[in-house]
Short mmCIF file of C-alpha atoms and ligand atoms in Angstrom, two decimals:
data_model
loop_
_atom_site.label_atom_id
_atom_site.label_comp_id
_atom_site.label_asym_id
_atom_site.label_seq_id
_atom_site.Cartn_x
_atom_site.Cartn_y
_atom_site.Cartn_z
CA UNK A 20 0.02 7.96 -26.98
CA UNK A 21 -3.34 7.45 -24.86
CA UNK A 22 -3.76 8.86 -22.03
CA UNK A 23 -3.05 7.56 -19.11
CA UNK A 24 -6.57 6.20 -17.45
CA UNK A 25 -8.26 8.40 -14.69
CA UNK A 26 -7.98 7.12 -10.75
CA UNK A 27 -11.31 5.69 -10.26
CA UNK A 28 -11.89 4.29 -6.24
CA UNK A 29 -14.25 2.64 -7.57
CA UNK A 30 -11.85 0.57 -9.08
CA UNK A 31 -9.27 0.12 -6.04
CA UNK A 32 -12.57 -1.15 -4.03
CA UNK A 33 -13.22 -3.63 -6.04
CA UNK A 34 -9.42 -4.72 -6.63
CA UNK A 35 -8.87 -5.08 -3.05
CA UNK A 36 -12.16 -6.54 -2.59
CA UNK A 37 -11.02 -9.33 -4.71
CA UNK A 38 -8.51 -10.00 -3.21
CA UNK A 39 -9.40 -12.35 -0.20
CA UNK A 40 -10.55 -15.88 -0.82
CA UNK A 41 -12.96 -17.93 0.84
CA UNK A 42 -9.68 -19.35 2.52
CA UNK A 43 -8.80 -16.54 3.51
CA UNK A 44 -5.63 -15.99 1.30
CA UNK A 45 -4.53 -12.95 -0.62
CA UNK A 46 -4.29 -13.06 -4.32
CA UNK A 47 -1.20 -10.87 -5.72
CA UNK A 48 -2.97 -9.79 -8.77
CA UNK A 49 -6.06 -7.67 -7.52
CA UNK A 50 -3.48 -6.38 -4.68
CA UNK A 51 -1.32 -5.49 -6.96
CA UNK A 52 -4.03 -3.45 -9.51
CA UNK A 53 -5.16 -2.34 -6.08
CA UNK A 54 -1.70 -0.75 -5.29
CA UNK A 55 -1.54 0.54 -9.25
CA UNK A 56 -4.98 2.47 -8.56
CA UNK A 57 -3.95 3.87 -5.66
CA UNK A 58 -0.27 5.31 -7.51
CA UNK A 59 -2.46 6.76 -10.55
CA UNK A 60 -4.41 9.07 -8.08
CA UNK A 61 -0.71 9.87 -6.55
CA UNK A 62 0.17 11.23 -9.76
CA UNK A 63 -2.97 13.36 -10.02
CA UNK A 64 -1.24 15.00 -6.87
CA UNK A 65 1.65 16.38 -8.74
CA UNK A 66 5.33 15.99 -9.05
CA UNK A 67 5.51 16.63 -5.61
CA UNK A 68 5.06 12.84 -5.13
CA UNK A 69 6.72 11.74 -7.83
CA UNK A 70 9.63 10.69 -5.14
CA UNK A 71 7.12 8.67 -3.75
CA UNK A 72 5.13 6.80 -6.97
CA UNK A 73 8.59 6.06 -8.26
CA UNK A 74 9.43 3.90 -4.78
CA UNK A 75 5.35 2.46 -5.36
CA UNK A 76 5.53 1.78 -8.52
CA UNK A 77 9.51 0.46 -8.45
CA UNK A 78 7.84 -2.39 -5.68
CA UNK A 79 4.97 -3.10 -7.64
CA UNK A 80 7.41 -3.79 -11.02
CA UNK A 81 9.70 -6.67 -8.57
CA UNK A 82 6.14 -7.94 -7.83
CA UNK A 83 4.56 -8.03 -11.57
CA UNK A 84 8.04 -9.48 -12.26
CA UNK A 85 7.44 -12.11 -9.82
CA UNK A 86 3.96 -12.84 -11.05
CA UNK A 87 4.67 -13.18 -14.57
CA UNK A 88 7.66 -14.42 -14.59
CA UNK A 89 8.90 -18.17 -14.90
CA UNK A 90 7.41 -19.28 -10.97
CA UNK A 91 4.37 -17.33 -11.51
CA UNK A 92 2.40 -19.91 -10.23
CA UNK A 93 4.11 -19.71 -7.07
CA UNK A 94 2.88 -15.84 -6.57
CA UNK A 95 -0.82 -16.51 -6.95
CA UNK A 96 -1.26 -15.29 -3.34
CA UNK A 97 0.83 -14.45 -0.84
CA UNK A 98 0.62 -17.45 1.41
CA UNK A 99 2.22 -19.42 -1.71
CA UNK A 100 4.77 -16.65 -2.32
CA UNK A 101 6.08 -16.90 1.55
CA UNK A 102 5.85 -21.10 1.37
CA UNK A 103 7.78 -20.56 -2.24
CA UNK A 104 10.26 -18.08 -0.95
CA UNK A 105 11.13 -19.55 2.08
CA UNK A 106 11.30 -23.00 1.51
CA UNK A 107 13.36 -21.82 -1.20
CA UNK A 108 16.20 -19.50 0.61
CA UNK A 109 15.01 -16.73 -1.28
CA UNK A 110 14.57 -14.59 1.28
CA UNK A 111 17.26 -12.31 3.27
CA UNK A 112 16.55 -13.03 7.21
CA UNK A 113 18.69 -11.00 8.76
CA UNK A 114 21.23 -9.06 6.04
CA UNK A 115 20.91 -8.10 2.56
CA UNK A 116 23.15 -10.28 0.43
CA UNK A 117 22.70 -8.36 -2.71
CA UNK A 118 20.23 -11.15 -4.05
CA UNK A 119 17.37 -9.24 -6.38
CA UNK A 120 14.70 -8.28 -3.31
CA UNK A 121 12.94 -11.48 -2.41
CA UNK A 122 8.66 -10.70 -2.71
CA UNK A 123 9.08 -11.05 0.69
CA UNK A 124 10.45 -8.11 1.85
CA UNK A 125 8.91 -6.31 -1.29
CA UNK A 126 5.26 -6.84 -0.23
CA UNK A 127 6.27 -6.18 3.44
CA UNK A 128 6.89 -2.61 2.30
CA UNK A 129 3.81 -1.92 0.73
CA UNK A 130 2.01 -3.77 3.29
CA UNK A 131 3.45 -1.22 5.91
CA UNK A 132 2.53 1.09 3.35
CA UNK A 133 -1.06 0.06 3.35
CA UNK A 134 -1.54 0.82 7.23
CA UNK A 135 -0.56 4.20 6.78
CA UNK A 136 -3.46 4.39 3.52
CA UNK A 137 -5.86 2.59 6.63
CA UNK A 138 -5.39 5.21 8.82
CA UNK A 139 -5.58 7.90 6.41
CA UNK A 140 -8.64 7.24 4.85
CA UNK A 141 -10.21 6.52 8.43
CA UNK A 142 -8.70 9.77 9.08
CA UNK A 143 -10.37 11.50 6.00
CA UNK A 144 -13.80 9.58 6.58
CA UNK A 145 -14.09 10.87 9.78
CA UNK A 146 -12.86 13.84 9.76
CA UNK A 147 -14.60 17.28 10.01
CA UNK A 148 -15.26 19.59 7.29
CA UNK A 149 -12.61 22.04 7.50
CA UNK A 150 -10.05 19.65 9.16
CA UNK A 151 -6.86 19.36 7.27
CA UNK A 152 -5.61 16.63 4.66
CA UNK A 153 -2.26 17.69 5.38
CA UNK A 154 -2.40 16.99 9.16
CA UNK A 155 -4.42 13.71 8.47
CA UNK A 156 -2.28 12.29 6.54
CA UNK A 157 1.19 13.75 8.95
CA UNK A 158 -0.94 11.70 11.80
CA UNK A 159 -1.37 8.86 9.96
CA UNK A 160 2.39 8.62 8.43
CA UNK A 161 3.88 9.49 12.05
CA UNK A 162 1.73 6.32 13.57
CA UNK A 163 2.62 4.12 10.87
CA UNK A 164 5.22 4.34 8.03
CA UNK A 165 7.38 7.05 9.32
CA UNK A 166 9.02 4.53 11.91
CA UNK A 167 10.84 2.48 9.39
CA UNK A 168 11.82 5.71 7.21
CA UNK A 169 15.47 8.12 7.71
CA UNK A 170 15.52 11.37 8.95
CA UNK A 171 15.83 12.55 5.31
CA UNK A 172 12.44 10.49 3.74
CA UNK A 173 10.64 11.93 6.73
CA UNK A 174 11.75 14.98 6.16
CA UNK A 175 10.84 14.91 2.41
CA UNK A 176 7.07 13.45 3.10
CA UNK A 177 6.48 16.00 5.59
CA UNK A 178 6.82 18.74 3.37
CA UNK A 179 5.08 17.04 0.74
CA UNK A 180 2.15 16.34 3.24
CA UNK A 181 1.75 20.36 3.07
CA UNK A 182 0.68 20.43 -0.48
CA UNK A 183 -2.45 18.15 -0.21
CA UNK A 184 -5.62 19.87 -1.09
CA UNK A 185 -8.13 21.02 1.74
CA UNK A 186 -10.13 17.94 3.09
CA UNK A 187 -13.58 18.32 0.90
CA UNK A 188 -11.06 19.35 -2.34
CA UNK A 189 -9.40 16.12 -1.81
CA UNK A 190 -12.75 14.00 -1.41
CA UNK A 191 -14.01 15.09 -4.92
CA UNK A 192 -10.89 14.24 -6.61
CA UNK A 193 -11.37 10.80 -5.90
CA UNK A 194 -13.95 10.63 -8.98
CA UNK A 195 -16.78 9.38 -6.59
CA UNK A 196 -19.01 12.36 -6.94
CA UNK A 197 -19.56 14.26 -3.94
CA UNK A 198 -17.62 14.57 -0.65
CA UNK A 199 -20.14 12.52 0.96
CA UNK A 200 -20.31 10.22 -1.65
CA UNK A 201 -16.69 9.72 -1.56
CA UNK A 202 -17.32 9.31 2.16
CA UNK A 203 -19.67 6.95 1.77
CA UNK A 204 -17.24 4.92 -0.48
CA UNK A 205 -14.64 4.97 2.10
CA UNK A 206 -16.89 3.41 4.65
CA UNK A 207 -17.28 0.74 2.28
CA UNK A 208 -13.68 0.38 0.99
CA UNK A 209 -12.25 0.41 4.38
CA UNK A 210 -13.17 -3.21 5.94
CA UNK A 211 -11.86 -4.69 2.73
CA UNK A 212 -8.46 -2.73 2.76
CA UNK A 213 -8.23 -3.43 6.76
CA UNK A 214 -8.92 -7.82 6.48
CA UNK A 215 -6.17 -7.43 3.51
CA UNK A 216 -3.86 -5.63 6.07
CA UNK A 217 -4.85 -8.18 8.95
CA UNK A 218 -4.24 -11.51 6.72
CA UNK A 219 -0.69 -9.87 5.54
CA UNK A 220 0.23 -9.08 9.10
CA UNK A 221 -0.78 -12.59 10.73
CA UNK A 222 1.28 -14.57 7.69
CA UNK A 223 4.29 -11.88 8.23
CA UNK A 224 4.19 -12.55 11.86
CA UNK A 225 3.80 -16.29 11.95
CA UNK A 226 6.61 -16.77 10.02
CA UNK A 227 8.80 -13.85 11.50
CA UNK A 228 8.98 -11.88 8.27
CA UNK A 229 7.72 -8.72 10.04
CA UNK A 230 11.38 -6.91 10.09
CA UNK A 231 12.87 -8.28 7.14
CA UNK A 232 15.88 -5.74 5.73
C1 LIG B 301 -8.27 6.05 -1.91
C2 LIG B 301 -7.60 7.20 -2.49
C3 LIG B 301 -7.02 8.19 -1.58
C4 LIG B 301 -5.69 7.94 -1.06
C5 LIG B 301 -4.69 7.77 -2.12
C6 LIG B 301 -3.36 7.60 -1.61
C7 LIG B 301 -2.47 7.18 -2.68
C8 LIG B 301 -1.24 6.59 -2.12
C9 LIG B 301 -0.47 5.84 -3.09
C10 LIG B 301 0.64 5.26 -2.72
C11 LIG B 301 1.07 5.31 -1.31
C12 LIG B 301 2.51 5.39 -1.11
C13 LIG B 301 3.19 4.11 -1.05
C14 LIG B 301 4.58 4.31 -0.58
C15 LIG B 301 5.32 3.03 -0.48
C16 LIG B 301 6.50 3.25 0.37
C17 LIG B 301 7.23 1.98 0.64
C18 LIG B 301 8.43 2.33 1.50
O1 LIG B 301 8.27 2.49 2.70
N1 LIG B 301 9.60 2.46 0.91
C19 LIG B 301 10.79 2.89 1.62
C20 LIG B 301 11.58 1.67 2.05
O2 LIG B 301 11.94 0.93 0.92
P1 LIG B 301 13.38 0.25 0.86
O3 LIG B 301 14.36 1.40 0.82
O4 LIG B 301 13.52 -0.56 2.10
O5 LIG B 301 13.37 -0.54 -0.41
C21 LIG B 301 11.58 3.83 0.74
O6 LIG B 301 12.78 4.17 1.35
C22 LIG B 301 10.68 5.00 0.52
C23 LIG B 301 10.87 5.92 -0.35
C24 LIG B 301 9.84 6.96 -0.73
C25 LIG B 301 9.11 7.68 0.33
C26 LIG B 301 7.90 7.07 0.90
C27 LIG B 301 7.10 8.06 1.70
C28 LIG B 301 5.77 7.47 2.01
C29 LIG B 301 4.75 8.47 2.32
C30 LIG B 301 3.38 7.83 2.23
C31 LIG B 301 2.33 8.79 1.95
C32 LIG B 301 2.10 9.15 0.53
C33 LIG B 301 1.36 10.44 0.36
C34 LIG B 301 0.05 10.30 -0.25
C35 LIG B 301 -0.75 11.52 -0.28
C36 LIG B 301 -2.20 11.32 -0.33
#
């Protein structure tokens, strides 16, 4: 069996800088090979994350689902998805009903997801030298994702937060090169990750998907 391909940032940079049309929509395929970049360099972190890839990866599946499936063309971008899904019934306002998980509420997790990864790798690019990754990444899960999480997930990422490499060990695992290169990358990546998490949030709040269970 081949090996599974190496995390490249490269890669997740340009997925997520497809991703935005001149309209100002958000295509599902490069965010989803976006979020399947970003879950290979998870699993170069060790099975100590493996309770989190499996949740990634388990949203990105309902999502490839969707966009191969028989209404693909519906889940070209995500402003078609949440006309599709709503004008549809498809999605579960208030109470789960035990429907499959609408793309809906699906994408609203890894969007949530993704500020957490925005303030991290602000955190990271701007960080000193000997700060750590661990705390960096406890800051940026405390002011984001940990808010819609149980005691018991929190509990579980916090400890996993301690295993992260050193800040400079973690930069050149990225594949860039350098820490500075890989800090240099960042500064680029970042704009594009942050309009991708500004479109999702406007369409979310517009049509009141922002707290969907
Ligand atoms: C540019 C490269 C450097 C950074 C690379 C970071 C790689 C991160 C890859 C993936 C990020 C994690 C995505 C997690 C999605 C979580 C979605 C979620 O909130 N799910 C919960 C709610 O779902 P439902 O139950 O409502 O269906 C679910 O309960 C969560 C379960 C698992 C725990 C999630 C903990 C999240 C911690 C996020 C930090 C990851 C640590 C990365 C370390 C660098």
């Amino acid at each position: 069996m081949a090996a599974p391909a190496a995390f490249s940032l490269r890669e997740v940079l340009a997925a997520f800088q497809g991703c935005v049309t001149e309209r100002r929509e958000v295509l599902l395929g490069p965010y989803l090979r976006g979020w399947r970049g970003l879950i290979r360099f998870l699993h170069s972190l060790g099975a100590i994350f493996s309770f989190v890839s499996k949740d990634a990866v388990a949203k990105v599946q309902i999502m490839e689902g969707y966009c191969g499936g028989e209404q693909r063309e519906r889940y070209v971008s995500l402003q078609s998805m949440v006309e599709y899904e709503l004008a549809s019934g498809l999605v579960d306002l208030h109470k789960r009903s035990g429907r499959p998980d609408s793309g809906c509420r699906t994408v609203l997790r890894l969007h949530r997801a993704l500020r957490w990864l925005q303030l991290f790798l602000e955190g990271l690019r701007t960080g000193r030298e000997d700060s750590r990754t661990s705390v960096i990444c406890t800051d940026s899960y405390n002011a984001s994702l940990a808010a819609y999480h149980p005691w018991v997930i929190r509990k579980a990422a916090t400890v996993a937060f301690c295993a992260l490499p050193p800040r400079n060990a973690f930069l050149e695992i990225m594949n860039v090169g350098t820490a500075e290169d890989a800090v240099a990358m960042l500064g680029e990546a970042l704009p594009y990750i942050c309009n991708v998490y500004s479109i999702t949030q406007e369409l979310f709040a517009h049509h009141k998907l922002l707290d969907l269970p």
